[in-house]
PDB file of C-alpha atoms in Angstrom:
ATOM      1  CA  UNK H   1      20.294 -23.207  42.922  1.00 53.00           C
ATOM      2  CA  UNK H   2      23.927 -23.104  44.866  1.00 56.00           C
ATOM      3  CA  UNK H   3      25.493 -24.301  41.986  1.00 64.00           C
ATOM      4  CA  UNK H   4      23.648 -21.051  39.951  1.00 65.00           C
ATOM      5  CA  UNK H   5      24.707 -18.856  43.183  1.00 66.00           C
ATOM      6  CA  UNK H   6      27.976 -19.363  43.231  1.00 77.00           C
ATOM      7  CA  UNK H   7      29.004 -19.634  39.596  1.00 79.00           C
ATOM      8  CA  UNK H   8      28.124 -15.935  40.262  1.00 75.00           C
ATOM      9  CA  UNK H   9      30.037 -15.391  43.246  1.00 81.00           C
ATOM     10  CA  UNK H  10      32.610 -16.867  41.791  1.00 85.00           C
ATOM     11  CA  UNK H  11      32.472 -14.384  38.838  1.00 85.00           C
ATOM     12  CA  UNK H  12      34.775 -11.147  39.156  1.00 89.00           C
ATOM     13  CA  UNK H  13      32.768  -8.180  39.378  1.00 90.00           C
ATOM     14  CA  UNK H  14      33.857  -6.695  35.975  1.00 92.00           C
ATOM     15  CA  UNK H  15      32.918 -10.260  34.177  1.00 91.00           C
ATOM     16  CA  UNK H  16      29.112  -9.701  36.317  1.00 90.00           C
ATOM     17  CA  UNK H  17      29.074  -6.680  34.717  1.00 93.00           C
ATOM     18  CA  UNK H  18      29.820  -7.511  31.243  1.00 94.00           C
ATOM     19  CA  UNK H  19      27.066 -10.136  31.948  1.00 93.00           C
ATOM     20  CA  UNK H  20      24.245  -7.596  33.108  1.00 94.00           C
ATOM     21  CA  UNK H  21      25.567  -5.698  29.779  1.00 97.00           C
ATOM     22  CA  UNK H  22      25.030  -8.459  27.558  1.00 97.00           C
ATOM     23  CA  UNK H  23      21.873  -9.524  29.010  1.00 97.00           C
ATOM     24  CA  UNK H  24      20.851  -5.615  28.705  1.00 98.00           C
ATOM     25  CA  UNK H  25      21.822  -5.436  25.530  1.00 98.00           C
ATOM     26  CA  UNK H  26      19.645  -8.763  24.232  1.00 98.00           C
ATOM     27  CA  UNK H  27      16.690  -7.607  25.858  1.00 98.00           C
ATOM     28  CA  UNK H  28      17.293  -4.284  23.589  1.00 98.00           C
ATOM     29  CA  UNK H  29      17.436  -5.803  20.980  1.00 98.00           C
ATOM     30  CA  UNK H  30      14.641  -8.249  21.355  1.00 98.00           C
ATOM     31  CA  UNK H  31      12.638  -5.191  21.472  1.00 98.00           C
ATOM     32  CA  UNK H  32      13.670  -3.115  18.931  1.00 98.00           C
ATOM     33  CA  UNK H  33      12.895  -6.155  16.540  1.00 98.00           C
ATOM     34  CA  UNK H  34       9.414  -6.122  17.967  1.00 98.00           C
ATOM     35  CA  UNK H  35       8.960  -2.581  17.377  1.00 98.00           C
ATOM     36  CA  UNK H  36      10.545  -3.093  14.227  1.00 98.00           C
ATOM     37  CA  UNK H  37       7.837  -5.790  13.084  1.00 98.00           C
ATOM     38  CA  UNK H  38       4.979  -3.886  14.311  1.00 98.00           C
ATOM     39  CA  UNK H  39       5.964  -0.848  12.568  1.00 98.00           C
ATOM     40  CA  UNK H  40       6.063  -2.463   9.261  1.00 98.00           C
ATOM     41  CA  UNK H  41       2.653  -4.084   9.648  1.00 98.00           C
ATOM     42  CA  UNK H  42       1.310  -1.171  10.603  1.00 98.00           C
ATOM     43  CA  UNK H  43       2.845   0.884   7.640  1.00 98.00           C
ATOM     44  CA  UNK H  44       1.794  -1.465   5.312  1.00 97.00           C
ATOM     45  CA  UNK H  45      -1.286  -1.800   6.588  1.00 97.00           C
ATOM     46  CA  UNK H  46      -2.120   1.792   6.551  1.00 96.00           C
ATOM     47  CA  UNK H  47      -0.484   2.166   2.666  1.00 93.00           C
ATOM     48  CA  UNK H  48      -2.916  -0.969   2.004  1.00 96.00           C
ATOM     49  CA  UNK H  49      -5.785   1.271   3.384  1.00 96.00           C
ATOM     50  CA  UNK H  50      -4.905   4.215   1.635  1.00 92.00           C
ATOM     51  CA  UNK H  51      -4.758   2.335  -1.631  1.00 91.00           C
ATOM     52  CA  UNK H  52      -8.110   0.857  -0.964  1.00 95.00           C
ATOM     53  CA  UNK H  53      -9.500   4.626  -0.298  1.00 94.00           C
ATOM     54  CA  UNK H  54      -8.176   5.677  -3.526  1.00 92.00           C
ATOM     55  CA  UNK H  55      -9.739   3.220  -5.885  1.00 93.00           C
ATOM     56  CA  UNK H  56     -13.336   4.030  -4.038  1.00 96.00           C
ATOM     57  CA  UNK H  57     -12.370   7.276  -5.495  1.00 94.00           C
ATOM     58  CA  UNK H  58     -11.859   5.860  -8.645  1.00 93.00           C
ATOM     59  CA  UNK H  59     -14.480   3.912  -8.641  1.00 94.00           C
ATOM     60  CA  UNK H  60     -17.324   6.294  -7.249  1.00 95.00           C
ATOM     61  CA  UNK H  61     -16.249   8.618 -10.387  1.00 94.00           C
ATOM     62  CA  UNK H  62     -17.403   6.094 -12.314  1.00 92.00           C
ATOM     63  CA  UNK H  63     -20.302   5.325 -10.797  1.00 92.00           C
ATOM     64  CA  UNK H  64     -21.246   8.865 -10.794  1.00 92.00           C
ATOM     65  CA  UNK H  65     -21.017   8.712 -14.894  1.00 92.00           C
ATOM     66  CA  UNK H  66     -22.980   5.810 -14.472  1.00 91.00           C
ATOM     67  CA  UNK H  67     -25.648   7.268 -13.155  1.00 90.00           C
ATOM     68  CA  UNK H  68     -25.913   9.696 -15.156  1.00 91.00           C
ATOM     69  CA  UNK H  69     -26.508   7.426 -18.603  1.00 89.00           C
ATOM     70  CA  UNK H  70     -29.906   7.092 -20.191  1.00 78.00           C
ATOM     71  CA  UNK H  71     -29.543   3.691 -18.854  1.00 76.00           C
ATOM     72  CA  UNK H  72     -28.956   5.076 -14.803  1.00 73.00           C
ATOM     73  CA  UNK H  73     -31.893   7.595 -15.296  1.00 78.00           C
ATOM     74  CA  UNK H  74     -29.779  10.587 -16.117  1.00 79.00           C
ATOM     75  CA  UNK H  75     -30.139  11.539 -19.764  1.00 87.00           C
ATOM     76  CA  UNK H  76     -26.351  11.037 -20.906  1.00 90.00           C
ATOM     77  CA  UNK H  77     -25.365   8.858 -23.484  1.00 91.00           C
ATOM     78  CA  UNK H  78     -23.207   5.975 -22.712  1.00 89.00           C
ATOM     79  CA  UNK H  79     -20.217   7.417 -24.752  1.00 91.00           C
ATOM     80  CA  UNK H  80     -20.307  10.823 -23.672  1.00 93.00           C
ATOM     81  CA  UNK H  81     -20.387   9.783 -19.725  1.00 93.00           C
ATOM     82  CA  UNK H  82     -17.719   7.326 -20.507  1.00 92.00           C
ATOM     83  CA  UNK H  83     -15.639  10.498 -21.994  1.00 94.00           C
ATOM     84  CA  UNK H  84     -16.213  12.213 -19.660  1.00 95.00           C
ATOM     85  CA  UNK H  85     -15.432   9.740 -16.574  1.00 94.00           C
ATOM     86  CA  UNK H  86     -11.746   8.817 -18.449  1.00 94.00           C
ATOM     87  CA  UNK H  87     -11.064  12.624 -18.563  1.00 94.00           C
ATOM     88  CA  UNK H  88     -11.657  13.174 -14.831  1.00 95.00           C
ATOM     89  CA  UNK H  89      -9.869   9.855 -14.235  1.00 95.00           C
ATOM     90  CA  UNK H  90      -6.857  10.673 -16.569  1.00 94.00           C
ATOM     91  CA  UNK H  91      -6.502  14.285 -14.166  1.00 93.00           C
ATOM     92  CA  UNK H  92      -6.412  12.116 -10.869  1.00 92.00           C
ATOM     93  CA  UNK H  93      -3.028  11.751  -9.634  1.00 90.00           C
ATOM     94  CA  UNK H  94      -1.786  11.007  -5.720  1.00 87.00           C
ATOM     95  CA  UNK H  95       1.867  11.295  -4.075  1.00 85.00           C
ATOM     96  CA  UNK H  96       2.726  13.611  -6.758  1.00 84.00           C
ATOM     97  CA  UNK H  97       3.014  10.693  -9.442  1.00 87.00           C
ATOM     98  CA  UNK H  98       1.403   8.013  -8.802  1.00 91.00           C
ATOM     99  CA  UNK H  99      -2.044   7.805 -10.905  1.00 93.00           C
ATOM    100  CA  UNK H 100      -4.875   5.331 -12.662  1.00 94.00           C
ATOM    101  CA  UNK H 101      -5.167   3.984 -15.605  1.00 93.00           C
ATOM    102  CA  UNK H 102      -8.304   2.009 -16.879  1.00 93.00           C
ATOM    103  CA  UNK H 103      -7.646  -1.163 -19.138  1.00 92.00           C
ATOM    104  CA  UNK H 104     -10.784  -3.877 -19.634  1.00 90.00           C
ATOM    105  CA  UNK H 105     -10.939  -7.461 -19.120  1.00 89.00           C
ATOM    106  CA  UNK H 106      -9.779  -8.454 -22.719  1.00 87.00           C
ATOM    107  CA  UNK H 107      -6.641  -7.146 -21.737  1.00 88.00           C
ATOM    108  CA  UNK H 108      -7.086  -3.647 -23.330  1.00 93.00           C
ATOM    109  CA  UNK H 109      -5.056  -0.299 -22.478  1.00 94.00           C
ATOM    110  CA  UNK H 110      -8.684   1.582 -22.251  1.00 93.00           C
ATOM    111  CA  UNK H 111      -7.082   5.331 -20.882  1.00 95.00           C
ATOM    112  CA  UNK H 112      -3.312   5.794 -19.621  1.00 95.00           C
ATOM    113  CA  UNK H 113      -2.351   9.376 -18.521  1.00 94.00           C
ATOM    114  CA  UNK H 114       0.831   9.588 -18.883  1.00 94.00           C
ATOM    115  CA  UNK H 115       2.066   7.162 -21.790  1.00 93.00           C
ATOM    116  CA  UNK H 116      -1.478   7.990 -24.293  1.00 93.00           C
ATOM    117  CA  UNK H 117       0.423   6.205 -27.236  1.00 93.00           C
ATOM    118  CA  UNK H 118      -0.604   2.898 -25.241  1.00 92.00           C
ATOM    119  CA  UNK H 119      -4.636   3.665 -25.462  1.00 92.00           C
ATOM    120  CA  UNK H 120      -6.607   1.273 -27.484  1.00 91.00           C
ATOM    121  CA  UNK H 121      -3.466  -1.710 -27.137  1.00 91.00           C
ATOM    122  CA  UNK H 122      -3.802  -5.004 -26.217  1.00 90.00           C
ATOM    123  CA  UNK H 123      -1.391  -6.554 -23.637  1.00 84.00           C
ATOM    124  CA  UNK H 124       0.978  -9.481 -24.823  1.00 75.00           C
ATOM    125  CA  UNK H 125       1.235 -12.763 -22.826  1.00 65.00           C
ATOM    126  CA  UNK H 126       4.469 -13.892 -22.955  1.00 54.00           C
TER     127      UNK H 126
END
């Protein structure tokens, strides 16, 4: 602990200073990279959370179309409700322009609003 002590007292006042300043400046920026961390997990948590809320949007549109086939107990048929459920779908856009497109599990462009020329195309592998 002396040894500690007077290293210090043997340090001019300006070089104690330019210590305290460096220290100062390390614990600054120790925290601004914390806040800097938590800030992007909790952006990208919240964008993650936000995309999740839009597909249950999505999604509940077509469950409502669903439901309202012969086959759900609502009198539609199957075609019309799926018409019907790609136009409202094809309208829904977020941010501005950002939107959803529908393609099945073959793969298959099913619906895409804003390049049409790709419905009823397969994808490639490549």
């Amino acid at each position: 602990m002396t040894n500690k002590a007077s290293l210090l007292t043997r340090m001019s006042i300006g070089k104690r200073l330019w210590l305290l300043v460096g220290v100062a400046v390390l614990g600054i920026g120790y925290l601004t990279a914390v806040f800097l961390i938590d800030l992007r997990s909790r952006t990208l948590e919240e964008r993650q959370t936000a995309t999740r809320q839009l597909v249950e949007t999505a999604v509940s549109v077509l469950e409502k179309y669903h439901a309202l086939t012969v086959g759900g107990g609502g009198g539609w048929s199957e075609a019309s409700a799926q018409k019907a459920a790609l136009d409202v779908i094809q309208s829904l856009r977020y941010d501005k322009t950002n939107y959803f497109w529908i393609n099945d599990a073959t793969p298959k462009m099913v619906m895409h609003p804003i390049r049409p020329e790709l419905n009823g195309q397969g994808f490639k592998r490549q």
